[in-house]
Each structure stands twice: as structure tokens, then as C-alpha cells.
Coordinates of C-alpha atoms in Angstrom, one line a residue:
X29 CA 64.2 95.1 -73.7
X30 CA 65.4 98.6 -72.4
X31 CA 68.1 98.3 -69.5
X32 CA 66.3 98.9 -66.0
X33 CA 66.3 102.4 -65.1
X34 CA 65.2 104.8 -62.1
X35 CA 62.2 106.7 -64.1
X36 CA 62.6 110.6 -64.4
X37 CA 61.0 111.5 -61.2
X38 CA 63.4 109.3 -59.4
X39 CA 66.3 111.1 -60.8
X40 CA 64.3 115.0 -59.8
X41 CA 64.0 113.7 -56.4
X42 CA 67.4 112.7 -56.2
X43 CA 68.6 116.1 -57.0
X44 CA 66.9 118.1 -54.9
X45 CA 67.8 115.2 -52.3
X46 CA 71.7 116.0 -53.0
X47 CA 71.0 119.8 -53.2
X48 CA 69.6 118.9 -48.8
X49 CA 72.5 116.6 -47.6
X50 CA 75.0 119.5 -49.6
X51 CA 75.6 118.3 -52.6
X52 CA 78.6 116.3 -52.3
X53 CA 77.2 112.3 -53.5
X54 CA 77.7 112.7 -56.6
X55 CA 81.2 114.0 -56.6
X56 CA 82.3 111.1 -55.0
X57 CA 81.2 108.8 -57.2
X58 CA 82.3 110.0 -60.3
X59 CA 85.6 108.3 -60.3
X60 CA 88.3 108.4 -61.6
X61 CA 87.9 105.2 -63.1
X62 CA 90.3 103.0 -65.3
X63 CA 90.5 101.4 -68.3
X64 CA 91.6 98.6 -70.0
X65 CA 95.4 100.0 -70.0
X66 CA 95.0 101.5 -66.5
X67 CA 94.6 104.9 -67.3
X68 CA 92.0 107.2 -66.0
X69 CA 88.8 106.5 -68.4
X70 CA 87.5 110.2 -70.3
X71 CA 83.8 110.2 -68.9
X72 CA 82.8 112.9 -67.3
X73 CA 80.6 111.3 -64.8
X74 CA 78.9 108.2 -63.5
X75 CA 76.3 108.8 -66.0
X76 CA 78.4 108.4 -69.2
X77 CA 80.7 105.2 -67.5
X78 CA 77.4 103.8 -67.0
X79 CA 75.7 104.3 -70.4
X80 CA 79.1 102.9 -72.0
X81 CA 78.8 99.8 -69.7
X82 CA 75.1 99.2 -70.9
X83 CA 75.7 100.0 -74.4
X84 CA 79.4 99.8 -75.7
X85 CA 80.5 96.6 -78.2
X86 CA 81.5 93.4 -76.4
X87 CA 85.5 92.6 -78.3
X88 CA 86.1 89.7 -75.7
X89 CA 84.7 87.6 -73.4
X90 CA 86.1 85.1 -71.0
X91 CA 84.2 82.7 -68.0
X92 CA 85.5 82.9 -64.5
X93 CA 86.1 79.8 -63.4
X94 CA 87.5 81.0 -59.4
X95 CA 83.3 81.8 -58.7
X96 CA 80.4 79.5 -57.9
X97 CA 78.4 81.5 -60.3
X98 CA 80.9 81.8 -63.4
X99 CA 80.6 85.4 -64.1
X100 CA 82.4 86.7 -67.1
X101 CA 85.1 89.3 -67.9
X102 CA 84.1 91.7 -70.8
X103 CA 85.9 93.7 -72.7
X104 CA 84.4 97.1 -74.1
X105 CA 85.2 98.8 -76.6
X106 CA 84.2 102.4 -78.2
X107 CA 85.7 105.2 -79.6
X108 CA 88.9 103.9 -78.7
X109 CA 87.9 103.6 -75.3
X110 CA 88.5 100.0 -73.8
X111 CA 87.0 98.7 -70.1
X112 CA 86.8 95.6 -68.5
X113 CA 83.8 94.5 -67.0
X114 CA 82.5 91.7 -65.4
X115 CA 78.9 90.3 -66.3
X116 CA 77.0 88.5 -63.4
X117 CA 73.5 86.4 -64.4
X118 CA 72.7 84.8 -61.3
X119 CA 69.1 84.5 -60.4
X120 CA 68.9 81.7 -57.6
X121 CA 67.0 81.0 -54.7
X122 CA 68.5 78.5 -51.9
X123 CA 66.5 76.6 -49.6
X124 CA 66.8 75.8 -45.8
X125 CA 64.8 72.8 -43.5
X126 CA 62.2 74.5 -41.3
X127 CA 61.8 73.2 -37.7
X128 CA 58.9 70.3 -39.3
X129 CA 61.9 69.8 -42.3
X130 CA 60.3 71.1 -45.0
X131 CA 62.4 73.5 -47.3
X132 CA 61.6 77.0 -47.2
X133 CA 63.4 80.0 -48.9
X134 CA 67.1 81.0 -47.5
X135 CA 68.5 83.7 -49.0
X136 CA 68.5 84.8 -52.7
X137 CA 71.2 85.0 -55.0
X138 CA 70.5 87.8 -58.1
X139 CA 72.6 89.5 -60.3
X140 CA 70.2 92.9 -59.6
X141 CA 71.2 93.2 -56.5
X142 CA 74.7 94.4 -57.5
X143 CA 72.7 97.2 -59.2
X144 CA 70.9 97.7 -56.0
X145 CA 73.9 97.4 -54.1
X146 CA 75.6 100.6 -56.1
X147 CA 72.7 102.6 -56.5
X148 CA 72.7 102.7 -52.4
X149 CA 76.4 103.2 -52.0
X150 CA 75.2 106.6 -54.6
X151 CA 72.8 107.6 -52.0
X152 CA 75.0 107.4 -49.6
X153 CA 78.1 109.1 -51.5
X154 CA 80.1 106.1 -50.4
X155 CA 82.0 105.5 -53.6
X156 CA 83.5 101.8 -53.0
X157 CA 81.1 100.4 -55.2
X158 CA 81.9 99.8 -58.8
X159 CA 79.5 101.6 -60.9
X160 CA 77.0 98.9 -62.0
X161 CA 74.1 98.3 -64.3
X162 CA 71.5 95.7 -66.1
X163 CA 72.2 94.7 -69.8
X164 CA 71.2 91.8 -71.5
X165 CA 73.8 90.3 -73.9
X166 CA 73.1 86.9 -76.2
X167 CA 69.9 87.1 -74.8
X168 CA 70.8 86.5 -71.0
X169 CA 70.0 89.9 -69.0
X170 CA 72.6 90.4 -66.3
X171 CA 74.3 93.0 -64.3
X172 CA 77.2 94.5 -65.7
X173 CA 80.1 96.5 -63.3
X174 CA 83.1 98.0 -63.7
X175 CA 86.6 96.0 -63.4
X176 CA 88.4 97.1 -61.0
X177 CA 92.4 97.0 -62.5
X178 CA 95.5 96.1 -60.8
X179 CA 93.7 95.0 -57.6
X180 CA 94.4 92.1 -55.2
X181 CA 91.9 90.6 -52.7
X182 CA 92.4 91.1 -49.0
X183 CA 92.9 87.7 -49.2
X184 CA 95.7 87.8 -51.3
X185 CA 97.5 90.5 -49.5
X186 CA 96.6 88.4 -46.3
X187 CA 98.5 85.3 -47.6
X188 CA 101.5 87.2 -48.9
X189 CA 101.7 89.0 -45.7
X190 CA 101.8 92.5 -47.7
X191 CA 101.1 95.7 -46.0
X192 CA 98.5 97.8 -47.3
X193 CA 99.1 100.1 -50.0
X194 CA 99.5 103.5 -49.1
X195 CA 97.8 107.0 -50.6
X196 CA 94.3 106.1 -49.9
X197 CA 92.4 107.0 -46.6
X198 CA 92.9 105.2 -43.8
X199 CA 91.9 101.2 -43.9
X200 CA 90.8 100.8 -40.6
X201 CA 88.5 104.0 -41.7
X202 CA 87.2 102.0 -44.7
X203 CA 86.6 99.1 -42.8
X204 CA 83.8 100.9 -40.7
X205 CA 82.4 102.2 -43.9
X206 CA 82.1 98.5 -45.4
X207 CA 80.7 97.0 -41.6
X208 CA 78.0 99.9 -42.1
X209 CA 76.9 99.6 -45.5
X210 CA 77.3 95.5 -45.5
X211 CA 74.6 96.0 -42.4
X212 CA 72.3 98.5 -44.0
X213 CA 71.8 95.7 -47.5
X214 CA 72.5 92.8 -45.2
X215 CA 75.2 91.5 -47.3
X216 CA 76.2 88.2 -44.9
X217 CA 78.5 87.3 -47.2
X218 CA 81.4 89.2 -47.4
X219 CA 84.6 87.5 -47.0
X220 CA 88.6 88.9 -47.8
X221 CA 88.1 87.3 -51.4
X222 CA 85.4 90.7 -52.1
X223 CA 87.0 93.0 -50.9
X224 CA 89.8 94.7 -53.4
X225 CA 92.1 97.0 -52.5
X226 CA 93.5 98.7 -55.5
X227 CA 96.9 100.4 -56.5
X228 CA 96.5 103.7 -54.2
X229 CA 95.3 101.7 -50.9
X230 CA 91.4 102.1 -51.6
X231 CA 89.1 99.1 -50.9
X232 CA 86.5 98.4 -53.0
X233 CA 83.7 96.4 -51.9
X234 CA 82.3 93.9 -54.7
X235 CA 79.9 90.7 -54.6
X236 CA 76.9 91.7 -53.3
X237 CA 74.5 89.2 -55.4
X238 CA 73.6 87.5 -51.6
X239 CA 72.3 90.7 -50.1
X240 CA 69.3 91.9 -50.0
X241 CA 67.5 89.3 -47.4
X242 CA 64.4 91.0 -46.2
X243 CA 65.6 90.6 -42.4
X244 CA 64.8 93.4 -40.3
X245 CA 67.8 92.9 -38.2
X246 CA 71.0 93.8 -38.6
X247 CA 74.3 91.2 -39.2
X248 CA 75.9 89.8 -36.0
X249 CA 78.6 92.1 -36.3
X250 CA 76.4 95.5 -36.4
X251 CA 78.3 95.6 -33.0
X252 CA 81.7 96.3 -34.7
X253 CA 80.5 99.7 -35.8
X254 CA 82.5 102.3 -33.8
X255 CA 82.9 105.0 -36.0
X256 CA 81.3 106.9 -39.2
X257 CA 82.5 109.1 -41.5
X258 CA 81.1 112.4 -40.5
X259 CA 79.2 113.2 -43.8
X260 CA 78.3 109.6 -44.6
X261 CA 76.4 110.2 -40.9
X262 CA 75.0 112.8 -41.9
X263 CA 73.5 111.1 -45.5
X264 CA 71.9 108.4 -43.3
X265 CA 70.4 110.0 -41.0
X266 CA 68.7 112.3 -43.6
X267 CA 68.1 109.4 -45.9
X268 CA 64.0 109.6 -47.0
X269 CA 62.0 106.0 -47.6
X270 CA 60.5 108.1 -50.8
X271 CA 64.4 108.7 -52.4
X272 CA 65.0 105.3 -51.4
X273 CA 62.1 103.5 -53.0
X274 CA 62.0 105.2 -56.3
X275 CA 65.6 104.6 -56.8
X276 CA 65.3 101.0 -55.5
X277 CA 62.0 100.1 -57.2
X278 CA 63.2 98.4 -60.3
X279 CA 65.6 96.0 -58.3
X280 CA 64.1 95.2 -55.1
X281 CA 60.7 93.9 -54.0
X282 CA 58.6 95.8 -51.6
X283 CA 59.5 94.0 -49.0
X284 CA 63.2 93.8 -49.6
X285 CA 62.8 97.6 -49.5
X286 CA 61.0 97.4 -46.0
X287 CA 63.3 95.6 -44.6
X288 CA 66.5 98.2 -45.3
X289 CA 64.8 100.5 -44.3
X290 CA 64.5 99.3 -40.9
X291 CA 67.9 98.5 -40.9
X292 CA 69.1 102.3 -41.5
X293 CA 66.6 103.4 -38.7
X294 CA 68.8 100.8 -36.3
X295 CA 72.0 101.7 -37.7
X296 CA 71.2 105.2 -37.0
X297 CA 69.9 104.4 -33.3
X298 CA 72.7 102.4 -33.0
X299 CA 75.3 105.4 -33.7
X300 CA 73.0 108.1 -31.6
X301 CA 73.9 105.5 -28.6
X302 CA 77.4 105.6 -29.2
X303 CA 77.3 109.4 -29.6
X304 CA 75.6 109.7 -26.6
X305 CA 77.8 107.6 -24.5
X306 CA 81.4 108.3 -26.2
X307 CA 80.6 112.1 -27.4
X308 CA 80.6 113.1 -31.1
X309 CA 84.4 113.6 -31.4
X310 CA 84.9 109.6 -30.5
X311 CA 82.9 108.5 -33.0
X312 CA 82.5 110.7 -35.9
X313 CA 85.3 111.4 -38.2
X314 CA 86.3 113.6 -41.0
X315 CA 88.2 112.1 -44.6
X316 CA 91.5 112.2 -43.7
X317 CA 91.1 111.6 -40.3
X318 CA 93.6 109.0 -39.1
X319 CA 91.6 106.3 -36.9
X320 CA 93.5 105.2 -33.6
X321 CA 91.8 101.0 -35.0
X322 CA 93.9 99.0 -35.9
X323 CA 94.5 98.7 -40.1
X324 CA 94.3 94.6 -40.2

């Protein structure tokens, strides 16, 4: 079986779609990335790091025994090129008591959705996504993203009482970023263990296997949205269902679909409010921008 893939008029659409918002998406999510030895890797875009992660020779292989699902680390190797990645083949559904006790469906948890988690962050030019994509190896299909090197978990940091690495953009900044696109795929369960923060202060948001739910509204703490990066603003608000659906297709179901897109029509209200009632220069921001929030 062929890897999942956007078909060719997916891929037209999202050109001209880039060529509208200005081009700059897919800039900035064309790395750099690193390898094995923690230098940059030699793609020349998403498109290559992504081909190599679906199609590159697997040289090692170990399970994760820190995560309820077991995902393993990869090693890839090609040309004398060598990446880590990690492998994910959960496909679960979890069950809750209705209000007359019988068990109806919860939440989901599905390796694709890390493939549909990254192919919105690349509609949105956010690039704190690990590039990610379906393979099947010994027969189990799976999603397959990049590993992040030298990284530590928020929680990590947290319990050594570390400051935050600096050279990246501000953290408070990326935090807003994360509470915007953890809303818009309803990921409820992002903790400090998923979210990286790697050698030059950038976060990187992983685990997104639990998102997805088709639930119109947005997470609790929608509310904690104060700011947007100005050009991310300007992605969502220009964001089209069509881009949206032939680039999610292969992932999500209909519904799932449905249901995000509602949720980028209220984050968008939610930010015109804010506009409205603080004025643009409060709540929009440019990259490297420092934000008067607190970093923690």
C-alpha cells in the first residue's frame, strides 16, 4: 500500500492558496532540521525530509517504554544521511458512561492524526510541528515524524528549575501560538511532557494522536488567547473549507473536518472581539516582537 497522500489537485490549490496569504507557509516550514549527529539535515524542503521519512531504510529500532502507546524510535539511514524518528501505530477508541450508563465513544486515539496535526500547522505556516507522515513498516501502517534532537520537555526544564533557552522568539509568544492551534484541532491533551523546547529556545508541539474530536467548541482555555502572530492572523482568517478539506481528506472524517472548521470560524470571532475591544496593536504582533506575558 502507497503512503497517504493529498492527491495532485490538493497540492495546485495549495499553491495558488500560498501565492493569496503571500507566500510565506512554506518557508517556514522548511526547517532547518537535524539529524542523527545534530547537524542541519541537506534537504532542500519539507518535501524531500518527508519522502526520506516514508521511504529511507530502517538501521535501528527501539520501543518507548515512557508512553501509554509504546511508540518507537527509528533510525534512518540513506546516502549517508541518518535521522531519528519516532513511529506511532495507535488506532484506539475510548469509551465513556452516558447519562442511562451505557458506553458510548470518548475521544479517539490515532496515529493519522499526527499527519493531520502537521499538515494544518503547514496551512497555517506555523512550523512547531515536526514534519510527519504515514508508512507502514513490518506490516503495521503508522505515522512516522521527525525527532526532534537535544530537546527537553517543559516538564523537564520545570523540575530542574532551568530558564528557557535563549535565541528563539519569545516563549510567552509561542505559547499563544500552541493555545491557538491546540484549539483549532482540539487537542485536550497537551501537557509540559509534549511540548519540547529545543537547543535555540523554540518549542515544539508533539503528541497530537488525542485530537481531532469532532466538538464544535473550543477547549476551556480558548479564553487564554490574547495575542496572535500578525501573519498567522492573517492565514486564519483567509483559511478556505475547500484548501482545508482536500488537504485533510485522507486523515480525517467528514465530520472531524466539520467540526475544525467551526472552530477556526470561533477562533477568528473570538480575536475580531479582542481587536475590537483592545485595538489591533494589543493584540496582534509581529516575529520578533517581545510580548509584555509572562515566559512561564
Amino acid at each position: 500500500m502507497k503512503p497517504l497522500q493529498p492527491p495532485r489537485a490538493a497540492a495546485l490549490l495549495a499553491a495558488v492558496s500560498l501565492l493569496v496569504l503571500g507566500g510565506g507557509a512554506a518557508a517556514q516550514n522548511d526547517g532547518p532540521w537535524l539529524g542523527e549527529d545534530g547537524k542541519p539535515l541537506p534537504f532542500a524542503g519539507a518535501g524531500e525530509l518527508l519522502d526520506f521519512l516514508r521511504t529511507a531504510p530502517v538501521v535501528a529500532s527501539k520501543v518507548l517504554t515512557d508512553g501509554i502507546n509504546r511508540p518507537r524510535k527509528l533510525t534512518l539511514e540513506r546516502d549517508g544521511v541518518r535521522v531519528h524518528a519516532i513511529f506511532r501505530t495507535v488506532d484506539k477508541t475510548y469509551f465513556r458512561p452516558d447519562d442511562r450508563n451505557r458506553q458510548i465513544p470518548d475521544f479517539r486515539d490515532r496515529h493519522v492524526y499526527e499527519v493531520a496535526a502537521y499538515e494544518v500547522s503547514r496551512l497555517l505556516g506555523i512550523d512547531n510541528v515536526p514534519p510527519a507522515t504515514t508508512r507502514t513498516i513490518d506490516g503495521e501502517r503508522g505515522s512516522i515524524q521527525l525527532w526532534i534532537e537535544n530537546a527537553r520537555t517543559e516538564a523537564e526544564r520545570m523540575t530542574r528549575r532551568l530558564s528557557h533557552r535563549g535565541g528563539g522568539p519569545p516563549w510567552a509568544a509561542q505559547q499563544q501560538t500552541m493555545l491557538l492551534f491546540d484549539n483549532l484541532i482540539y487537542n485536550h491533551d497537551r501537557n509540559h511532557g509534549n511540548m519540547l523546547e529545543d537547543e535555540t529556545g523554540k518549542l515544539w508541539f508533539i503528541d497530537h494522536t488525542r485530537s481531532f474530536k469532532p466538538q464544535p467548541s473550543l477547549l476551556r482555555r480558548g479564553d487564554a488567547i490574547e495575542r496572535c502572530e500578525r501573519s498567522l492572523w492573517r492565514r486564519l482568517k483567509a483559511l478556505q473549507p475547500e484548501l482545508v478539506r482536500s488537504h485533510l481528506h485522507p486523515y480525517l472524517a467528514k465530520v472531524e473536518i466539520d467540526a475544525l472548521l467551526k472552530r477556526r470560524n470561533k477562533l477568528v470571532r473570538h480575536l475580531e472581539r479582542l481587536i475590537a475591544e483592545q485595538g489591533e496593536e494589543q493584540v496582534l504582533y509581529d516575529q520578533g516582537d517581545r510580548l509584555a506575558a509572562t515566559a512561564d
